[in-house]
Each structure stands twice: as C-alpha cells, then as structure tokens.
mmCIF file of C-alpha atoms in Angstrom:
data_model
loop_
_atom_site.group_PDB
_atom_site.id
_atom_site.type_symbol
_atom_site.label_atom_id
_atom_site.label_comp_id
_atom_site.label_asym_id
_atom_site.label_seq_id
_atom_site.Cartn_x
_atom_site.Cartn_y
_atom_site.Cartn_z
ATOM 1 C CA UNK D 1 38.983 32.758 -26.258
ATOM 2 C CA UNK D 2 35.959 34.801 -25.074
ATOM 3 C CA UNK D 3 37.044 34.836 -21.213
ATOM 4 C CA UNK D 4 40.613 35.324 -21.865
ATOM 5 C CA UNK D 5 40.082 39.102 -24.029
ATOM 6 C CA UNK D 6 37.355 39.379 -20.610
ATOM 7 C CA UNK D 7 40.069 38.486 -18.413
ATOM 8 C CA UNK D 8 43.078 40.117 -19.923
ATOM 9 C CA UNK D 9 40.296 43.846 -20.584
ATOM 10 C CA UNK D 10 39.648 43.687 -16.917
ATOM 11 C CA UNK D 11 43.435 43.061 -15.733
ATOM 12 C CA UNK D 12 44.725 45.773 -17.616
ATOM 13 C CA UNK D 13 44.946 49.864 -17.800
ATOM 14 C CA UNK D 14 46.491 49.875 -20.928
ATOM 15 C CA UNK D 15 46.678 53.111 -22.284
ATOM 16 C CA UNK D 16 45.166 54.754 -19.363
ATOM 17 C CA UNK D 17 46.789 58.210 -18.270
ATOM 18 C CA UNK D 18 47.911 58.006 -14.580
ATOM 19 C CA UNK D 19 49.359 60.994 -12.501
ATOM 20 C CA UNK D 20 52.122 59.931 -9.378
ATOM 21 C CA UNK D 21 53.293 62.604 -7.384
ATOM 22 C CA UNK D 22 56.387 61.978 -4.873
ATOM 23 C CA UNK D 23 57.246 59.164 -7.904
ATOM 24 C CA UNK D 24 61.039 59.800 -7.689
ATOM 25 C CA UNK D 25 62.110 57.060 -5.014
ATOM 26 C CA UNK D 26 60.482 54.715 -2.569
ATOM 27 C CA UNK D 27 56.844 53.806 -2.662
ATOM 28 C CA UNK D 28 55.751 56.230 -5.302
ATOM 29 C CA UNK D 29 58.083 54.912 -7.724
ATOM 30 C CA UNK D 30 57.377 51.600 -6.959
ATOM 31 C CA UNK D 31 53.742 52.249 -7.804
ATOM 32 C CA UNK D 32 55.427 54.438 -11.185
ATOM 33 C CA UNK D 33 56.630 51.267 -12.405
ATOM 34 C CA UNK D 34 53.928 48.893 -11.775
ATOM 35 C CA UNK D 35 51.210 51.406 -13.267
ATOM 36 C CA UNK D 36 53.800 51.012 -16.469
ATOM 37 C CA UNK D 37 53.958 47.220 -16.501
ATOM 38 C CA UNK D 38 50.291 47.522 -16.372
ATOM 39 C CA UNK D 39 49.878 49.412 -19.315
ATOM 40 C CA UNK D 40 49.397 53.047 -18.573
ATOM 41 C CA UNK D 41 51.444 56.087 -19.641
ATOM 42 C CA UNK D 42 52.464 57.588 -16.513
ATOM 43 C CA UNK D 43 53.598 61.244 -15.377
ATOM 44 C CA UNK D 44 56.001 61.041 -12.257
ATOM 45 C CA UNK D 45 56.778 63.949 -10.426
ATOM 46 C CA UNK D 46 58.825 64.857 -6.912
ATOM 47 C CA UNK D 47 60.488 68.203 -5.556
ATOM 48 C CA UNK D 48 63.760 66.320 -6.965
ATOM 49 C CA UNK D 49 62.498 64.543 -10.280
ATOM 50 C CA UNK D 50 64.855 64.383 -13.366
ATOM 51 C CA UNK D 51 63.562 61.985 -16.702
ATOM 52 C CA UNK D 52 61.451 62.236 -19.688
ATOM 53 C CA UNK D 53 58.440 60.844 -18.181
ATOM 54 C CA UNK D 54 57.955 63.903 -15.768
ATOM 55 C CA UNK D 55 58.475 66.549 -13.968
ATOM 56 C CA UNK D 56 59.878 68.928 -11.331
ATOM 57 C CA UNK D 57 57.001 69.897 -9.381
ATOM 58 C CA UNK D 58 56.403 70.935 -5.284
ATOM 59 C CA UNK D 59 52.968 70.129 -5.035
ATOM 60 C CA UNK D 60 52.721 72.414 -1.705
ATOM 61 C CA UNK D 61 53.071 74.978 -4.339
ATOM 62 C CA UNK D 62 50.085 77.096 -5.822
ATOM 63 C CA UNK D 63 52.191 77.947 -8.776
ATOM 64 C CA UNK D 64 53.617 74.056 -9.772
ATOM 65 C CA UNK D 65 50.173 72.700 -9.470
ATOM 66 C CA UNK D 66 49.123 75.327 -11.793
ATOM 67 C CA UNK D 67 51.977 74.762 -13.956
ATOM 68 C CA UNK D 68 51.478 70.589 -13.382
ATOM 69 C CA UNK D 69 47.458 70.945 -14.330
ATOM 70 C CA UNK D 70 48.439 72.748 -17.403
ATOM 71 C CA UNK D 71 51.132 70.267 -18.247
ATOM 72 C CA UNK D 72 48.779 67.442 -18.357
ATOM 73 C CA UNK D 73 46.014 69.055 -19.868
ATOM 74 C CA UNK D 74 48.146 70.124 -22.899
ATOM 75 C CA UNK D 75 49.664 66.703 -23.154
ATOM 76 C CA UNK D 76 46.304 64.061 -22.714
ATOM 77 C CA UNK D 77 43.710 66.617 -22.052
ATOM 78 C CA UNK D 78 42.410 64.186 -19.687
ATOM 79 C CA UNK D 79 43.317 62.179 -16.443
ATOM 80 C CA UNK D 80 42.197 58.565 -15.579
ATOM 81 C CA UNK D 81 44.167 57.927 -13.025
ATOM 82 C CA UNK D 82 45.669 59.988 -9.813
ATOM 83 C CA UNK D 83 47.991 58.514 -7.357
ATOM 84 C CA UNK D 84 48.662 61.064 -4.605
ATOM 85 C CA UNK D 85 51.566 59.906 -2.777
ATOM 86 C CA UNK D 86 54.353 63.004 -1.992
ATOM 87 C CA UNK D 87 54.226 63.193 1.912
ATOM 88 C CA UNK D 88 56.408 63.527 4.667
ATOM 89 C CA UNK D 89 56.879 62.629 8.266
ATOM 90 C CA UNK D 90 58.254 63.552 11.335
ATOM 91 C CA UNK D 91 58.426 61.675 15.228
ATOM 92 C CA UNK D 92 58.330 64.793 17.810
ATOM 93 C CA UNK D 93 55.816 63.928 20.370
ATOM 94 C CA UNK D 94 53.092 67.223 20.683
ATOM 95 C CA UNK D 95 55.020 68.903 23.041
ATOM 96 C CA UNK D 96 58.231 68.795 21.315
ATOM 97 C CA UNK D 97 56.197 69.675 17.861
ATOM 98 C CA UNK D 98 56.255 73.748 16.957
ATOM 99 C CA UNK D 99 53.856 75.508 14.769
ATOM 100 C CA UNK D 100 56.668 75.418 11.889
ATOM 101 C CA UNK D 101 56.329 71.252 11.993
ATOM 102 C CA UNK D 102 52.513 71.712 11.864
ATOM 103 C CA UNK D 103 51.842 73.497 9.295
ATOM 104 C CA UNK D 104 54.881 71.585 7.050
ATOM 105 C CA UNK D 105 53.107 68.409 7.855
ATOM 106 C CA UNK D 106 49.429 69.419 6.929
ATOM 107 C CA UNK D 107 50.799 71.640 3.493
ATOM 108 C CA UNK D 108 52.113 68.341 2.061
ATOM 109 C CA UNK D 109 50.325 65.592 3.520
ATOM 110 C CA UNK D 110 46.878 66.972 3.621
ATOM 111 C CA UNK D 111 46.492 70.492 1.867
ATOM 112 C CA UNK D 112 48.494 68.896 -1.176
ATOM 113 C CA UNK D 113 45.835 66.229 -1.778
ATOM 114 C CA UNK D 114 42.925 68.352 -1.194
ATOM 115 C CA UNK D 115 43.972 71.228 -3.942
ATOM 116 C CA UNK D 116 45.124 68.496 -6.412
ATOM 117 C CA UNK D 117 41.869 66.227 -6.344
ATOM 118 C CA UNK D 118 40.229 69.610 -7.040
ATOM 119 C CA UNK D 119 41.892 71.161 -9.370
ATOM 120 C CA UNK D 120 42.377 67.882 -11.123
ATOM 121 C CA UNK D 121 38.438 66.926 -11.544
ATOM 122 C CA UNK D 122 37.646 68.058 -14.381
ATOM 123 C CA UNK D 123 39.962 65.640 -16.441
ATOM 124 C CA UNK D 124 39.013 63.091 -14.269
ATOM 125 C CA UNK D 125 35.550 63.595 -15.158
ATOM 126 C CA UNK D 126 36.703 63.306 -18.583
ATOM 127 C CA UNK D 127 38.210 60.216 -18.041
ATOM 128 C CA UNK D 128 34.637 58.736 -17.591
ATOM 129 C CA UNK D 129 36.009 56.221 -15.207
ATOM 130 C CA UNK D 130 38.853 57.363 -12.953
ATOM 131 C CA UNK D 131 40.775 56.354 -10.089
ATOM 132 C CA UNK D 132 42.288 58.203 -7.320
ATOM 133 C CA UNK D 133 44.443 56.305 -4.727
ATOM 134 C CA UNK D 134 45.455 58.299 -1.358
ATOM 135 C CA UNK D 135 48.468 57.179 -0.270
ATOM 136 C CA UNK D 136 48.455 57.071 3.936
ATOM 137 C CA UNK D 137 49.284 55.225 6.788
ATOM 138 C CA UNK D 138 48.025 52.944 9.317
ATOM 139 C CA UNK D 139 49.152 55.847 11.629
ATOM 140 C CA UNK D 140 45.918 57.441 10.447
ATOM 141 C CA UNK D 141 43.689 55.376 12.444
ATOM 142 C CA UNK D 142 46.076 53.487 15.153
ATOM 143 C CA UNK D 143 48.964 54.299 17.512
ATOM 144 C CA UNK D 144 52.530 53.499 15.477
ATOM 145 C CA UNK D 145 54.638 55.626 17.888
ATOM 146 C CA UNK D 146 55.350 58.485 15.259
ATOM 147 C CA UNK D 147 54.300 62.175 15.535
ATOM 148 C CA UNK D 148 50.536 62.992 17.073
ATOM 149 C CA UNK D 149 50.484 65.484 14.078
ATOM 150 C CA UNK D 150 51.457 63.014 11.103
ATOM 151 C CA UNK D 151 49.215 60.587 12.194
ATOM 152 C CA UNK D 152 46.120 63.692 12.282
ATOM 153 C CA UNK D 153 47.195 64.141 8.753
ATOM 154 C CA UNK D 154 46.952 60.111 7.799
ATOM 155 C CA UNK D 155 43.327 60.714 9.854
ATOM 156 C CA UNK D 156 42.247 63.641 7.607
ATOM 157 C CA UNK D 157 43.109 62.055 3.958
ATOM 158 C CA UNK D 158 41.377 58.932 4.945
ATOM 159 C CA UNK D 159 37.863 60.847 5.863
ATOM 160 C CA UNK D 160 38.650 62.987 2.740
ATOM 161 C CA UNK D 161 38.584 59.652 0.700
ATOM 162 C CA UNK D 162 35.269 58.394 2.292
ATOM 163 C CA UNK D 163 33.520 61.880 1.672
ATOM 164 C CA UNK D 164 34.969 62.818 -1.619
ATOM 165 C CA UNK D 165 34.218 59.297 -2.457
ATOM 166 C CA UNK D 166 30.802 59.616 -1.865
ATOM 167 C CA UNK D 167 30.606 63.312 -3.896
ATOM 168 C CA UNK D 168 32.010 62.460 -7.252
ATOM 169 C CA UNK D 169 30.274 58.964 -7.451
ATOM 170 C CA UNK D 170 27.768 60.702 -9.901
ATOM 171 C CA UNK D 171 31.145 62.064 -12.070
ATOM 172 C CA UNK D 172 32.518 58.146 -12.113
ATOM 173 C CA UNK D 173 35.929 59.107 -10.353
ATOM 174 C CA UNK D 174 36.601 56.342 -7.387
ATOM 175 C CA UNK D 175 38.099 57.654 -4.565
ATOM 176 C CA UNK D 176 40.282 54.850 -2.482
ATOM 177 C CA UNK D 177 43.395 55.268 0.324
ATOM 178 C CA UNK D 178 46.332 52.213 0.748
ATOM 179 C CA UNK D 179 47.916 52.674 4.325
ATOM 180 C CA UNK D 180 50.994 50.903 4.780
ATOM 181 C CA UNK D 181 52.979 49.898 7.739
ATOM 182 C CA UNK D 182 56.337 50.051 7.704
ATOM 183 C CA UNK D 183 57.690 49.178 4.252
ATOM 184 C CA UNK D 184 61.551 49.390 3.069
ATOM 185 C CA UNK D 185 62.684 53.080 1.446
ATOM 186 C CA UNK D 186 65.055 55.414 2.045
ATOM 187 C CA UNK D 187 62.704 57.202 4.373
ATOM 188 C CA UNK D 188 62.301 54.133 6.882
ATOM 189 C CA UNK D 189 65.948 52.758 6.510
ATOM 190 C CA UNK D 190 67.334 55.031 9.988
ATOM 191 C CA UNK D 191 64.591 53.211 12.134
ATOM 192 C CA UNK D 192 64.922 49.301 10.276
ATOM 193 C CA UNK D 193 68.437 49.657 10.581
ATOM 194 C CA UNK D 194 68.591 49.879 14.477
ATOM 195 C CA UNK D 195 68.133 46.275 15.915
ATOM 196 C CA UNK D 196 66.200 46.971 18.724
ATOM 197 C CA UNK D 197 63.367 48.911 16.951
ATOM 198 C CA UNK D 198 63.313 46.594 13.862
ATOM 199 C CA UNK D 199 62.855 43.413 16.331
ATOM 200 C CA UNK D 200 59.507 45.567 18.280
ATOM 201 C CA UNK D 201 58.750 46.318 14.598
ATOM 202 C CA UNK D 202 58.280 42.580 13.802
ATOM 203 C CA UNK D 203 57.291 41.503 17.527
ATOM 204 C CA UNK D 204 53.781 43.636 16.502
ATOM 205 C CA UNK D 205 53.656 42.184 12.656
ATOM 206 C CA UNK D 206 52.043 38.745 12.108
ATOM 207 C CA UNK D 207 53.888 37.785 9.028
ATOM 208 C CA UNK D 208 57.171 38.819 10.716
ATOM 209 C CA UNK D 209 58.458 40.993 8.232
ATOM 210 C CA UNK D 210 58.804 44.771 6.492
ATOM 211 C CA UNK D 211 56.713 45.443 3.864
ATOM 212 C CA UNK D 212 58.679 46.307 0.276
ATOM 213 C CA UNK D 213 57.340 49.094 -2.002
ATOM 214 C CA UNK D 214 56.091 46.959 -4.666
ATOM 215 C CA UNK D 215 53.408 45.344 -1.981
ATOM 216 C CA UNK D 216 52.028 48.722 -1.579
ATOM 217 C CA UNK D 217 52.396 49.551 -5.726
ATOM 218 C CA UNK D 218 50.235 46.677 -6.301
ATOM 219 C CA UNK D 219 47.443 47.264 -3.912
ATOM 220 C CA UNK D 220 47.650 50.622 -5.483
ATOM 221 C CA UNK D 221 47.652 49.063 -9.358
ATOM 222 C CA UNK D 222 44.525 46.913 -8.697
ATOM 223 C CA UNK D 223 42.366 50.084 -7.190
ATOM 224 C CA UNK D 224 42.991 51.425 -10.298
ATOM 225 C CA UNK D 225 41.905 48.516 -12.635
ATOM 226 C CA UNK D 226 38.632 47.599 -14.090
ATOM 227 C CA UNK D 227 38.711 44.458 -11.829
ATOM 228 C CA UNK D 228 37.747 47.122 -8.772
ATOM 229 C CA UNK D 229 35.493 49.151 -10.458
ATOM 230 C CA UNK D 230 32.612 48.671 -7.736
ATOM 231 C CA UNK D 231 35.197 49.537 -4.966
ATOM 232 C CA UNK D 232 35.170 53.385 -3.873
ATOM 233 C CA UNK D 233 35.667 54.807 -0.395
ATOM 234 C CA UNK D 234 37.884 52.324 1.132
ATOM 235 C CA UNK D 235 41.008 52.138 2.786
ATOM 236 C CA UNK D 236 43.280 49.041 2.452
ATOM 237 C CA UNK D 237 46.074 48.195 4.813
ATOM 238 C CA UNK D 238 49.006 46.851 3.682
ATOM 239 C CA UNK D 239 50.653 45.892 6.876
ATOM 240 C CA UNK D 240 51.656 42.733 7.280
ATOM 241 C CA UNK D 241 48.408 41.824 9.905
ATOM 242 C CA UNK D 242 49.537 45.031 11.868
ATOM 243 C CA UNK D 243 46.852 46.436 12.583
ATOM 244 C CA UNK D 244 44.651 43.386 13.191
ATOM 245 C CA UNK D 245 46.528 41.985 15.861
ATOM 246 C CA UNK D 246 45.211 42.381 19.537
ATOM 247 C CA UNK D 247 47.166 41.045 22.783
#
C-alpha cells in the first residue's frame, strides 16, 4: 500500500497549475489535454483561442503578456508549470528570406519565450518546484531542410534552456526543451500530404513513421512530473531515431 501512494504521488501533478501557450490545435493542445488527464488545472491560450479554460492572448505582444501575467496571478497567484509552445515556421532558404520573415520568426519563436520565462518567475518561484518545457525542434541542432532562420531560432531556445537552467536551479524552477521531428497537425499536413516528401520523410526515420501530437504531449507531461525532478537542462528528441541515424 506504501509504494502504490509513492508510486501514484510521483506519477501525478494533480492539482498543479500549468500555463500552455499556442494550446488551441496541434501539439500544444495535445500537451493541454494530457497535462489535464494528469491532474493539473490548465490555462490554454493561442492568437485564436475560444473556451472557459483560457484565453485570447498574442504572446509577441507586450500588452497580452501583461494582461496574461495578471490573469494568472489573480486566478492561482502562482505558476508550477509553463509549457511554451506558440511558434511558427517558414521554408525560404536565406536568400529568399527578407528582414520582415526575420524578425516574425525570432518575435514568436524566441523573443516570446524569453519575456514570458521572465516575467513569469516570480510565480514560478512560488511554486517551489516548477517546470518549464521549451517546445523546439530537431531543426535547432541538425539540417531538416526548412528555413536557415527557423532553425537559428530552435538553436537559440535550446541554449536558453541550458543557461536559464543552470540560473534558477537555486529558485527550484527546471528548465527542459522537447524537439520533435515531424509530427501530424495542421501545420505539417501540406508537406505529409505530398507522396514524394512524406516517403524522404520516412526514408530518414528509423521507426518509419510521423510522429502524432500526443508522443510529444507526453514527453512534455513527464518533464513536468515529480518522477523527473533531478532532470533540468536537457533537450529530448522526439523523432522517431531521426536524428540518430548516420549513413
């Protein structure tokens, strides 16, 4: 009886309060939903959210953060979990790319994370034992064929992880990243739908296959549990042996 409350205390984040941004389709809500079935009360939010468990909220914008901080504040007055997963993409090669696609790209996917991890510590230091999860991309540290400018952006959250990870050790917030490969949403559907790139897409993935949202929501879900409470600073691929496999 003992090992089973151990077991079922250290498999669970019941209760715990858990931030997802980008949650309305996709990964993020994937990773929504499994936080839920896990236990925790969880705030979604997108550019295009409607439901009672969130919000409306462009987190490229100094205003909605604002508004988002004091949303959460007001309602739990802390924060023990923080899943930052709004992002975007794009495929121009450099010389195609224009200063317009730069900047868009580094706003969400970088300049996002940074100002929400810092305007969020303080109720994650309340927490007493938070999580943050950095949602990138194998693109961040390999060649995947997509834009030179979304994979520096993958590049820059994952060193942002390992250093922030290493700075708010003393506050107990872990700091971890989850980099898929390609995984099936609406955002990857134009490429898996054309025959030619799906079967190159699965000639360079060992088990053969697309990854599905809920892969990526539960290497999320157990970076956030008690279970991984000794693991900070890392980055976890979820790609199918992508990145592991050499000719």
């Amino acid at each position: 009886m003992h090992i089973i409350k151990y077991m079922n205390k250290r498999w669970t984040i019941k209760n715990k309060k858990a931030l997802v941004t980008g949650a309305s389709r996709g990964i993020g809500k994937a990773i929504a939903e499994e936080l839920k079935l896990l236990g925790a009360d969880v705030f979604c939010i997108s550019r295009s959210f409607a439901g009672n468990d969130g919000m409306k909220c462009d987190v490229t914008s100094e205003k909605d953060r604002k508004k988002l901080f004091d949303t959460i504040s007001k309602r739990w007055g802390r924060l023990d979990i923080l899943i930052n997963n709004a992002g975007t993409n794009n495929r121009r090669q450099i010389l195609e790319s224009t200063k317009k696609d730069y900047e868009q790209l580094f706003g969400l996917n970088v300049d996002a994370v940074f100002e929400l991890c810092k305007l969020f510590h303080p109720l994650l230091k309340k927490s007493g034992e938070a999580s943050i999860v950095n949602i990138v991309s194998v693109a961040g540290f390999t060649f995947v064929g997509t834009s030179v400018t979304y994979a520096m952006t993958k590049a820059s959250v994952i060193q942002l992880t390992r250093y922030l990870s290493v700075e708010w050790a003393k506050d107990n917030i872990r700091i971890n990243a989850v980099a898929p490969w390609y995984i099936r949403t609406p955002l990857t559907a134009k490429y898996l739908n054309t025959k030619e790139y799906y079967k190159k897409i699965l000639s360079r993935t060992p088990l053969n296959r697309v990854g599905e949202p809920v892969e990526v929501a539960s290497a999320v879900a157990f970076l956030c549990l008690p279970v991984a409470s000794y693991i900070t600073g890392e980055c976890i691929s979820v790609d199918g042996g992508f990145s592991k496999y050499g000719f």
